[in-house]
Short mmCIF file of C-alpha atoms in Angstrom, two decimals:
data_model
loop_
_atom_site.label_atom_id
_atom_site.label_comp_id
_atom_site.label_asym_id
_atom_site.label_seq_id
_atom_site.Cartn_x
_atom_site.Cartn_y
_atom_site.Cartn_z
CA MET K 1477 -10.34 9.98 4.07
CA GLN K 1478 -7.97 12.31 2.27
CA ARG K 1479 -8.13 12.46 -1.49
CA TRP K 1480 -4.43 11.72 -2.07
CA TRP K 1481 -4.65 8.57 0.06
CA LEU K 1482 -7.52 7.25 -2.07
CA LYS K 1483 -5.40 7.67 -5.22
CA VAL K 1484 -2.42 5.98 -3.59
CA ARG K 1485 -4.56 3.13 -2.29
CA TYR K 1486 -6.08 2.33 -5.69
CA THR K 1487 -2.69 2.63 -7.39
CA VAL K 1488 -1.08 0.24 -4.93
CA LYS K 1489 -3.98 -2.18 -5.25
CA GLY K 1490 -3.60 -2.10 -9.03
CA LEU K 1491 0.14 -2.68 -8.90
CA LEU K 1492 0.19 -5.39 -6.26
CA PHE K 1493 -1.74 -8.00 -8.24
CA PRO K 1494 0.74 -8.16 -11.16
CA LEU K 1495 3.62 -8.16 -8.65
CA ILE K 1496 2.02 -11.09 -6.84
CA CYS K 1497 1.67 -12.98 -10.12
CA VAL K 1498 5.29 -12.39 -11.10
CA GLN K 1499 6.53 -13.28 -7.64
CA PHE K 1500 4.43 -16.45 -7.64
CA LEU K 1501 5.95 -17.57 -10.95
CA ARG K 1502 9.43 -16.75 -9.67
CA THR K 1503 8.75 -18.75 -6.50
CA LEU K 1504 7.61 -21.71 -8.56
CA LEU K 1505 10.71 -21.61 -10.76
CA PHE K 1506 13.35 -20.73 -8.15
CA PRO K 1507 11.95 -21.56 -4.73
CA ASN K 1508 13.77 -20.21 -1.71
CA PRO K 1509 12.59 -18.92 1.68
CA PHE K 1510 13.17 -15.26 0.80
CA ASP K 1511 10.87 -15.45 -2.27
CA VAL K 1512 8.17 -17.19 -0.26
CA PHE K 1513 8.42 -14.49 2.42
CA ILE K 1514 8.13 -11.69 -0.17
CA LEU K 1515 5.13 -13.43 -1.76
CA PHE K 1516 3.50 -13.72 1.67
CA LEU K 1517 4.05 -10.00 2.37
CA PHE K 1518 2.63 -8.99 -1.01
CA PHE K 1519 -0.40 -11.21 -0.38
CA ILE K 1520 -1.01 -9.77 3.09
CA PHE K 1521 -0.76 -6.19 1.77
CA TYR K 1522 -3.11 -7.01 -1.11
CA ILE K 1523 -5.69 -8.54 1.21
CA GLY K 1524 -5.40 -5.47 3.44
CA PHE K 1525 -6.00 -3.10 0.54
CA LEU K 1526 -8.77 -5.31 -0.82
CA PHE K 1527 -10.72 -5.22 2.46
CA ASP K 1528 -9.96 -1.47 2.96
CA MET K 1529 -7.93 -2.03 6.10
CA TYR K 1530 -5.36 0.59 5.02
#
């Protein structure tokens, strides 16, 4: 794998977890379908980066 992609992958993995936490709190406070959809996308991307699918 290319070196720049490894840096990007670890950066994205490090940034997604705090974004998921903030989005989860926002979804709890102001629930709407758009927030739930964004939270789902963040979670799917995080799982993908966690299991090295990307």
